[in-house]
Amino acid sequence: MNNPQQDIRHTLESYFDRLWPICRSITGNGLRESLKILSEIAPMKLTEIPTGESVFDWIVPKEWNITDAYIITPDGRRVAEFKQNNLHVVNYSIPVDQEMTWDELRTHIHSIPEMPEAIPYITSYYKENWGFCVAHEELVTWPKEGVYRVVIDSQLEAGHLTYGEAVLPGSSDEEILFSTYLCHPSMANNELSGPLAAALIYQAVAAMPERKYTYRFLFAPETIGVIAFLSRYGEELKSKLRAGYVLTCCGDPGGFTYKRSKHRHSLADRAAEHVLSFQNTPHRVIEFAVGGSDERQYCSPGFNLPVGSLMRTPYQQFKEYHTSLDNKSFISFQSLQETVEVYTQIVRTLELNACYVNRIAHCEPQLGKRGLYPSSVDPLFNREETHRLLHFLSFADGENDLIYIASLRQESSLKYESIIRDCRNANLI
Amino acid sequence: MNNPQQDIRHTLESYFDRLWPICRSITGNGLRESLKILSEIAPMKLTEIPTGESVFDWIVPKEWNITDAYIITPDGRRVAEFKQNNLHVVNYSIPVDQEMTWDELRTHIHSIPEMPEAIPYITSYYKENWGFCVAHEELVTWPKEGVYRVVIDSQLEAGHLTYGEAVLPGSSDEEILFSTYLCHPSMANNELSGPLAAALIYQAVAAMPERKYTYRFLFAPETIGVIAFLSRYGEELKSKLRAGYVLTCCGDPGGFTYKRSKHRHSLADRAAEHVLSFQNTPHRVIEFAVGGSDERQYCSPGFNLPVGSLMRTPYQQFKEYHTSLDNKSFISFQSLQETVEVYTQIVRTLELNACYVNRIAHCEPQLGKRGLYPSSVDPLFNREETHRLLHFLSFADGENDLIYIASLRQESSLKYESIIRDCRNANLI
Amino acid sequence: MNNPQQDIRHTLESYFDRLWPICRSITGNGLRESLKILSEIAPMKLTEIPTGESVFDWIVPKEWNITDAYIITPDGRRVAEFKQNNLHVVNYSIPVDQEMTWDELRTHIHSIPEMPEAIPYITSYYKENWGFCVAHEELVTWPKEGVYRVVIDSQLEAGHLTYGEAVLPGSSDEEILFSTYLCHPSMANNELSGPLAAALIYQAVAAMPERKYTYRFLFAPETIGVIAFLSRYGEELKSKLRAGYVLTCCGDPGGFTYKRSKHRHSLADRAAEHVLSFQNTPHRVIEFAVGGSDERQYCSPGFNLPVGSLMRTPYQQFKEYHTSLDNKSFISFQSLQETVEVYTQIVRTLELNACYVNRIAHCEPQLGKRGLYPSSVDPLFNREETHRLLHFLSFADGENDLIYIASLRQESSLKYESIIRDCRNANLI
């Protein structure tokens, strides 16, 4: 039997498996390769910004690429191998090939004593440095005497920073933005869950028969990538953006967390909270705070865009965060697919939402003559639906939007799809 | 002993008994006769609108009158007699005089199996039809074989729709509206309680020595009657109306329910909620919703008037609603009289309410030199009243109205009547 | 060892002991003498307003001075001696020197039967009268027969009403006002606690290396003194005042009570409530009401200034109020010093508060290149402080003030002192 939900989960998993081993960073070929794979689902236009270009207060750094890295212990073991797990090398490490004692090496080695089986994830983008990350339980087996050989075969050179945009035009150029980051090496919830969700939302939006809004999906390295994007498109976005969401931590099995835009009651916030309030999965709403992801850039004072973030368990609130334990077994493809489904409901809500105007403004419309008011002795009589219709028309004054009108009855605005169609057909709106 | 409250209850009951047996509908002589009886208390000007006239989205229907109706069963019993209970015939039934089998008759018979002793109340105003309503416990005794004779001696012809207005002019032409409906046959809470309350409020307002506002009392058939009224007076009402109330379900022994205007904080809402908050009888406040009565017309987008509804138990929330059980034994004349009393307090509150301006705006007035500040060694010293006076003057800045000022001290604005008189006499306001 | 908190308590106590015995009133030499003593801490400019001058709705009364007062009972005892306790004479008593019976005397004697050991505090400023106040337990020993001799050696003559102002200029002429009253004879919480607190706040403000605001400390008789002050300076204050506080009841051991200005969310209210929310001592917030002290004048409709009042237990809520039991043993110098400390924090909060503007408005600033973002591998890394800095810059849009920004993180704005210094040094604001 063909089960569309299972199909979605299989798609998610197969792309996850292809993207997982790639060593991504904020620049470099791992990032480009990942964008190319996701382009199979969400065809993207790539932008390459050269090293040294100023983007607001920042400068695009050198491009980093890496081929291999490892340590040979004094007792001859090859450890901390990049090819075994790309977290083993501090991201953006400069090239190294030298021998040294344990005392020289130790300040370059990172582990987490409280989580002895986890390899930490460490970066040093803006300060030239090198290092290795290892599970603490392995580190304790390393000899303190003798000579270590340390190899990092990386390049840090003038190049480019890359980001990708997939755009689905609508009947207006008002935009809805989905922004996700692609810059962490092998990590699951705090990396691949976001781009995978974005790609599947792209598919769902592409399949819609018509679209009022233009949808932009941004796949960019966190922070510097979004700053670069905003340096090119930010002013246009300020005039066009109606709602946006940062996708991250979309795949763990926890409940939903919606983090509001700084504005607190933007359309992005209202649509997301409206949809969440009708889900069975528990959810909570938190206010904007700078700790987090790229909402920090979108909501900076110079932009203050209506961008929130619907997640499951937020960054730093799960212990696997930024370690090798944030892996495939930590996430659930069913959770990830449910997140995609909720985002899709948000899209449908945004598309349906409007400040409709009831043309029969004075007193209630005579529904009977339009065949919209079944007699109370009619077996087809649906009091609930008739009330909903009258409720909608009573509040459809051109100032209340549908989200507000539906919320007055504590029900999803998606329940008004057929009513709005009927009203259009009867020339009532 | 002369007890004015008992007098009011006796008045209510005697008018109830005269109005009860009349078969009212949205048009016809039963409606006219009822208006004439109520005119004894609240003298009305009647308006007759001809069949076929367009009133906004509606058309005034044919006028309906009925003389008799009954069914003769195959075993010779005369049942569902109109003269025994006017609910027995579907309101607005077309004339019928024919013989038929049970199978032909059955779709025209209405009963409530779950309430076997109740006759339901059914109408078919805008779709020509006929029918009978009977207690289910009676219906089950009717034979399924043989020939029934069915008689409805009614007329459905070009005529008029009638409504009545009683107006008490005030010193300004700003208006307070009391709107109630008169179109149901023998029903108590969901029919007669409203017009009876309106008539007695009229009496109370008429007895006031002076009035700031003009008071309009509308007695009209529900929906179409108010739509017709608004088609003639709606635009004027938009400029003149300060507060209005729909009177319905005023007589059952339940607590009070105040249903807000769509505006939510209109003067109508603020005055009603203020008065209710100082009653001993429990009350609750609900938001505007289209389910209900004529507030739906007043609050339609084209008018959006400040009209709420103070009821006891609302329509559809008591099981007797729209059945023969909504009768004299269901209501309480003491409850009805208490509803009249609360509405009268609302009137007094509206009359007293204003944005008074303290002429001594800078620092507190010296009350002592005006004889308004008894010394603390004076045996007549009333600290409470002095505080109330200073409180009033401190907030009387021309922007805060009395309802707001009194509410700050959690007390009824009617407690300020003597203070306002004193301040006027002392030229303080 | 030098303990500055103990020093403050010793200062408070020594001034308390000097001020306690003086018989103050709303005019007179006791008031002048008290102002002179407080001038040692907070140097004041005195204003003398002549008897008979109109101040808004009031007239400055005659000046009252008193030398002695007592009663000689028929059995030869000298009782109700002014020199023993200046509460014994009704404040503003006219001169008396006559003999009379108990029946003639009794209406001039005040006591509190429910508090037999307490001498009540009674005044008669605006109605010429005389009287004595005595402990009820003493009163019951007085004979009902025989001749009493009554002596009040007072003068009620044309003179002046006096108030004092101590001003500490700041870099702008926007003002912060501390207003306290000085008109009660020997009373502790409801008299001396206010001026003593004001004088010590003056000292703390004077010691600040720089001041943005100009600070005005008013020491005036309650009601008439503040009305006189406002009649001269009120209009200027309306344009200059940013926040003000009435100091009274600052010394009892109860928790804090903050009484809001009439505006409810003025800067005075926001600063006081913000500071209180981070104290260990319990506190509550109450709304403006006319019962109370001089906030009634400042918040009168013609001024409506941002003036609240931070107290401990408010007037009338402690049973010792307006009796001889409101004395040194009722208050605590530790409580009084803590009140001074909280007011000083309010001053620091007001000085630090501003709507700062982040110059790097678009996206987050690159903190690393300014040395403000320690690497995550840096042992000095303080995630909390870095988050606070980014939070501050994200919200510093020129519209949010620091109190708001700090409150978003539920922390004191005083925690941002070093961040703001760093941002200034880095030219970020």
Tab-separated table of C-alpha atoms in Angstrom, chain C residues 34-273:
chain	number	residue	atom	x	y	z
C	34	SER	CA	14.181	71.311	62.277
C	35	LEU	CA	15.040	72.552	58.789
C	36	LYS	CA	18.205	74.109	60.151
C	37	ILE	CA	19.333	70.838	61.733
C	38	LEU	CA	18.676	68.880	58.542
C	39	SER	CA	20.573	71.539	56.587
C	40	GLU	CA	23.725	70.239	58.237
C	41	ILE	CA	23.364	67.152	56.031
C	42	ALA	CA	21.449	68.590	53.102
C	43	PRO	CA	22.115	72.316	52.783
C	44	MET	CA	18.831	74.031	52.016
C	45	LYS	CA	17.516	77.249	50.668
C	46	LEU	CA	14.512	78.282	52.787
C	47	THR	CA	11.396	79.934	51.387
C	48	GLU	CA	9.115	81.949	53.653
C	49	ILE	CA	5.562	82.582	52.434
C	50	PRO	CA	3.552	85.197	54.328
C	51	THR	CA	0.317	84.510	56.145
C	52	GLY	CA	-2.643	85.363	53.947
C	53	GLU	CA	-1.049	84.594	50.606
C	54	SER	CA	-3.302	82.614	48.282
C	55	VAL	CA	-1.786	79.363	47.081
C	56	PHE	CA	-4.195	77.815	44.572
C	57	ASP	CA	-7.436	77.098	46.451
C	58	TRP	CA	-5.817	77.680	49.861
C	59	ILE	CA	-4.651	80.585	52.010
C	60	VAL	CA	-1.448	80.445	54.053
C	61	PRO	CA	-2.641	80.427	57.680
C	62	LYS	CA	-1.359	82.393	60.612
C	63	GLU	CA	1.935	81.242	62.075
C	64	TRP	CA	1.687	79.180	65.242
C	65	ASN	CA	4.217	79.065	68.036
C	66	ILE	CA	3.937	77.584	71.475
C	67	THR	CA	5.931	77.911	74.670
C	68	ASP	CA	4.055	75.846	77.183
C	69	ALA	CA	0.733	74.172	78.016
C	70	TYR	CA	-0.622	72.189	80.940
C	71	ILE	CA	-3.682	71.526	83.069
C	72	ILE	CA	-3.879	71.761	86.846
C	73	THR	CA	-6.447	69.327	88.181
C	74	PRO	CA	-8.788	70.175	91.061
C	75	ASP	CA	-6.651	67.922	93.239
C	76	GLY	CA	-3.589	69.989	92.364
C	77	ARG	CA	-1.784	67.728	89.915
C	78	ARG	CA	-0.096	69.256	86.878
C	79	VAL	CA	-1.134	67.024	83.941
C	80	ALA	CA	-1.058	66.951	80.136
C	81	GLU	CA	2.190	68.860	80.213
C	82	PHE	CA	3.417	70.111	76.838
C	83	LYS	CA	6.984	70.038	78.092
C	84	GLN	CA	6.681	66.359	78.909
C	85	ASN	CA	5.228	65.417	75.519
C	86	ASN	CA	4.345	67.920	72.839
C	87	LEU	CA	1.457	65.728	71.654
C	88	HIS	CA	-0.403	66.738	74.809
C	89	VAL	CA	-1.630	69.922	73.177
C	90	VAL	CA	-3.850	69.959	70.125
C	91	ASN	CA	-1.591	71.322	67.388
C	92	TYR	CA	-2.514	74.910	66.439
C	93	SER	CA	-4.399	75.483	69.713
C	94	ILE	CA	-5.236	79.117	70.408
C	95	PRO	CA	-3.919	80.626	73.689
C	96	VAL	CA	-5.962	79.758	76.783
C	97	ASP	CA	-5.571	80.658	80.419
C	98	GLN	CA	-8.713	80.023	82.415
C	99	GLU	CA	-10.472	78.015	85.051
C	100	MET	CA	-13.338	75.710	84.271
C	101	THR	CA	-15.306	72.693	85.432
C	102	TRP	CA	-14.869	69.179	84.061
C	103	ASP	CA	-18.045	69.596	82.047
C	104	GLU	CA	-16.611	72.663	80.356
C	105	LEU	CA	-13.252	71.017	79.809
C	106	ARG	CA	-14.337	67.553	78.613
C	107	THR	CA	-15.084	68.418	74.963
C	108	HIS	CA	-11.505	69.710	74.671
C	109	ILE	CA	-9.897	66.477	75.880
C	110	HIS	CA	-9.014	63.642	73.478
C	111	SER	CA	-7.967	60.116	74.333
C	112	ILE	CA	-8.219	56.642	72.822
C	113	PRO	CA	-10.093	54.274	75.138
C	114	GLU	CA	-9.037	51.239	73.056
C	115	MET	CA	-5.341	52.210	73.360
C	116	PRO	CA	-5.258	53.428	76.971
C	117	GLU	CA	-1.496	54.079	77.111
C	118	ALA	CA	-1.369	56.120	73.861
C	119	ILE	CA	-1.625	59.893	73.559
C	120	PRO	CA	-3.441	60.712	70.312
C	121	TYR	CA	-2.144	63.306	67.832
C	122	ILE	CA	-4.791	65.904	66.945
C	123	THR	CA	-4.635	69.120	64.947
C	124	SER	CA	-6.970	71.991	64.216
C	125	TYR	CA	-5.203	74.077	61.598
C	126	TYR	CA	-8.093	75.720	59.806
C	127	LYS	CA	-10.667	76.055	62.562
C	128	GLU	CA	-9.654	78.046	65.631
C	129	ASN	CA	-9.927	75.773	68.638
C	130	TRP	CA	-7.902	74.398	71.515
C	131	GLY	CA	-7.564	71.071	73.241
C	132	PHE	CA	-5.453	68.531	75.050
C	133	CYS	CA	-4.619	64.929	74.221
C	134	VAL	CA	-3.905	62.461	76.974
C	135	ALA	CA	-3.455	58.765	77.565
C	136	HIS	CA	-6.818	57.298	78.458
C	137	GLU	CA	-5.365	55.482	81.449
C	138	GLU	CA	-4.357	58.859	82.860
C	139	LEU	CA	-7.589	60.575	81.964
C	140	VAL	CA	-9.645	58.169	84.075
C	141	THR	CA	-7.800	59.353	87.190
C	142	TRP	CA	-8.963	62.951	86.740
C	143	PRO	CA	-11.642	64.168	89.144
C	144	LYS	CA	-15.081	65.031	87.762
C	145	GLU	CA	-15.672	67.674	90.461
C	146	GLY	CA	-13.875	70.896	91.250
C	147	VAL	CA	-12.076	73.566	89.242
C	148	TYR	CA	-9.499	72.898	86.520
C	149	ARG	CA	-6.940	75.460	85.502
C	150	VAL	CA	-6.077	75.303	81.795
C	151	VAL	CA	-3.045	77.027	80.292
C	152	ILE	CA	-1.925	77.126	76.681
C	153	ASP	CA	0.809	79.654	76.106
C	154	SER	CA	0.688	79.845	72.313
C	155	GLN	CA	0.676	82.567	69.656
C	156	LEU	CA	-1.355	82.454	66.463
C	157	GLU	CA	-0.337	85.502	64.468
C	158	ALA	CA	0.549	86.759	61.040
C	159	GLY	CA	3.898	85.264	60.108
C	160	HIS	CA	5.200	82.851	57.521
C	161	LEU	CA	5.067	79.323	56.267
C	162	THR	CA	8.534	77.876	55.696
C	163	TYR	CA	9.848	75.180	53.397
C	164	GLY	CA	13.347	74.135	52.442
C	165	GLU	CA	14.875	72.913	49.205
C	166	ALA	CA	18.233	71.225	48.729
C	167	VAL	CA	19.253	70.970	45.092
C	168	LEU	CA	22.067	68.966	43.520
C	169	PRO	CA	22.520	70.057	39.910
C	170	GLY	CA	23.223	67.515	37.180
C	171	SER	CA	24.364	67.813	33.613
C	172	SER	CA	20.777	68.427	32.489
C	173	ASP	CA	18.005	70.419	34.135
C	174	GLU	CA	15.639	67.439	34.021
C	175	GLU	CA	14.734	66.791	37.617
C	176	ILE	CA	14.267	63.993	40.092
C	177	LEU	CA	12.269	65.078	43.148
C	178	PHE	CA	12.311	63.725	46.682
C	179	SER	CA	9.525	65.303	48.685
C	180	THR	CA	9.057	64.804	52.393
C	181	TYR	CA	7.053	66.534	55.072
C	182	LEU	CA	8.148	68.141	58.300
C	183	CYS	CA	5.174	69.327	60.363
C	184	HIS	CA	4.391	66.693	62.977
C	185	PRO	CA	5.629	67.043	66.529
C	186	SER	CA	7.342	64.086	68.201
C	187	MET	CA	6.523	61.230	65.884
C	188	ALA	CA	8.926	58.747	64.391
C	189	ASN	CA	7.718	56.696	61.414
C	190	ASN	CA	5.082	59.148	60.285
C	191	GLU	CA	7.400	62.141	60.538
C	192	LEU	CA	11.121	61.884	61.144
C	193	SER	CA	11.716	58.770	59.032
C	194	GLY	CA	10.890	60.730	55.864
C	195	PRO	CA	13.154	63.786	56.284
C	196	LEU	CA	15.985	61.641	57.676
C	197	ALA	CA	15.784	59.314	54.674
C	198	ALA	CA	15.678	62.296	52.306
C	199	ALA	CA	18.755	63.836	53.934
C	200	LEU	CA	20.738	60.615	53.606
C	201	ILE	CA	19.677	60.095	50.014
C	202	TYR	CA	20.931	63.646	49.452
C	203	GLN	CA	24.305	62.617	50.835
C	204	ALA	CA	24.465	59.545	48.615
C	205	VAL	CA	23.533	61.522	45.500
C	206	ALA	CA	26.011	64.271	46.388
C	207	ALA	CA	28.741	61.639	46.547
C	208	MET	CA	28.121	60.412	43.006
C	209	PRO	CA	30.981	61.325	40.638
C	210	GLU	CA	28.587	62.546	37.968
C	211	ARG	CA	24.861	63.128	37.644
C	212	LYS	CA	22.684	63.227	34.585
C	213	TYR	CA	19.678	64.583	36.459
C	214	THR	CA	19.250	67.540	38.785
C	215	TYR	CA	18.012	66.367	42.186
C	216	ARG	CA	15.625	68.420	44.266
C	217	PHE	CA	14.894	67.546	47.903
C	218	LEU	CA	11.858	69.297	49.344
C	219	PHE	CA	11.274	69.500	53.093
C	220	ALA	CA	7.875	71.128	53.594
C	221	PRO	CA	4.868	70.966	55.843
C	222	GLU	CA	2.401	68.401	54.497
C	223	THR	CA	-0.443	69.585	52.236
C	224	ILE	CA	-0.239	73.394	52.627
C	225	GLY	CA	3.553	73.384	52.324
C	226	VAL	CA	3.578	71.368	49.151
C	227	ILE	CA	0.655	73.392	47.766
C	228	ALA	CA	2.709	76.537	48.464
C	229	PHE	CA	5.767	74.984	46.807
C	230	LEU	CA	3.720	73.976	43.755
C	231	SER	CA	2.167	77.428	43.521
C	232	ARG	CA	5.694	78.773	42.972
C	233	TYR	CA	7.457	75.968	41.164
C	234	GLY	CA	4.677	73.687	39.845
C	235	GLU	CA	4.640	74.855	36.248
C	236	GLU	CA	8.403	74.577	35.955
C	237	LEU	CA	8.251	71.148	37.558
C	238	LYS	CA	5.686	70.041	34.961
C	239	SER	CA	8.215	70.538	32.213
C	240	LYS	CA	11.292	69.343	34.097
C	241	LEU	CA	10.247	66.498	36.353
C	242	ARG	CA	11.104	62.982	35.179
C	243	ALA	CA	10.415	61.091	38.421
C	244	GLY	CA	9.569	61.943	41.979
C	245	TYR	CA	8.893	60.230	45.273
C	246	VAL	CA	7.115	61.186	48.468
C	247	LEU	CA	9.068	59.925	51.475
C	248	THR	CA	7.018	58.925	54.489
C	249	CYS	CA	6.819	55.923	56.807
C	250	CYS	CA	10.323	54.843	55.842
C	251	GLY	CA	11.452	53.397	59.124
C	252	ASP	CA	9.224	50.658	60.486
C	253	PRO	CA	10.379	47.063	60.183
C	254	GLY	CA	7.628	46.009	57.730
C	255	GLY	CA	8.138	45.112	54.064
C	256	PHE	CA	8.146	47.731	51.337
C	257	THR	CA	4.990	49.237	49.821
C	258	TYR	CA	5.274	51.145	46.592
C	259	LYS	CA	2.339	53.395	45.810
C	260	ARG	CA	2.195	54.237	42.138
C	261	SER	CA	1.754	57.634	40.594
C	262	LYS	CA	-1.665	58.207	39.091
C	263	HIS	CA	-0.166	57.555	35.668
C	264	ARG	CA	0.634	53.990	36.845
C	265	HIS	CA	3.527	53.395	34.455
C	266	SER	CA	5.535	56.589	34.828
C	267	LEU	CA	9.304	56.425	34.954
C	268	ALA	CA	9.033	56.872	38.733
C	269	ASP	CA	6.872	53.757	38.912
C	270	ARG	CA	8.928	51.696	36.519
C	271	ALA	CA	12.219	52.474	38.241
C	272	ALA	CA	10.875	51.841	41.745
C	273	GLU	CA	9.119	48.598	40.838
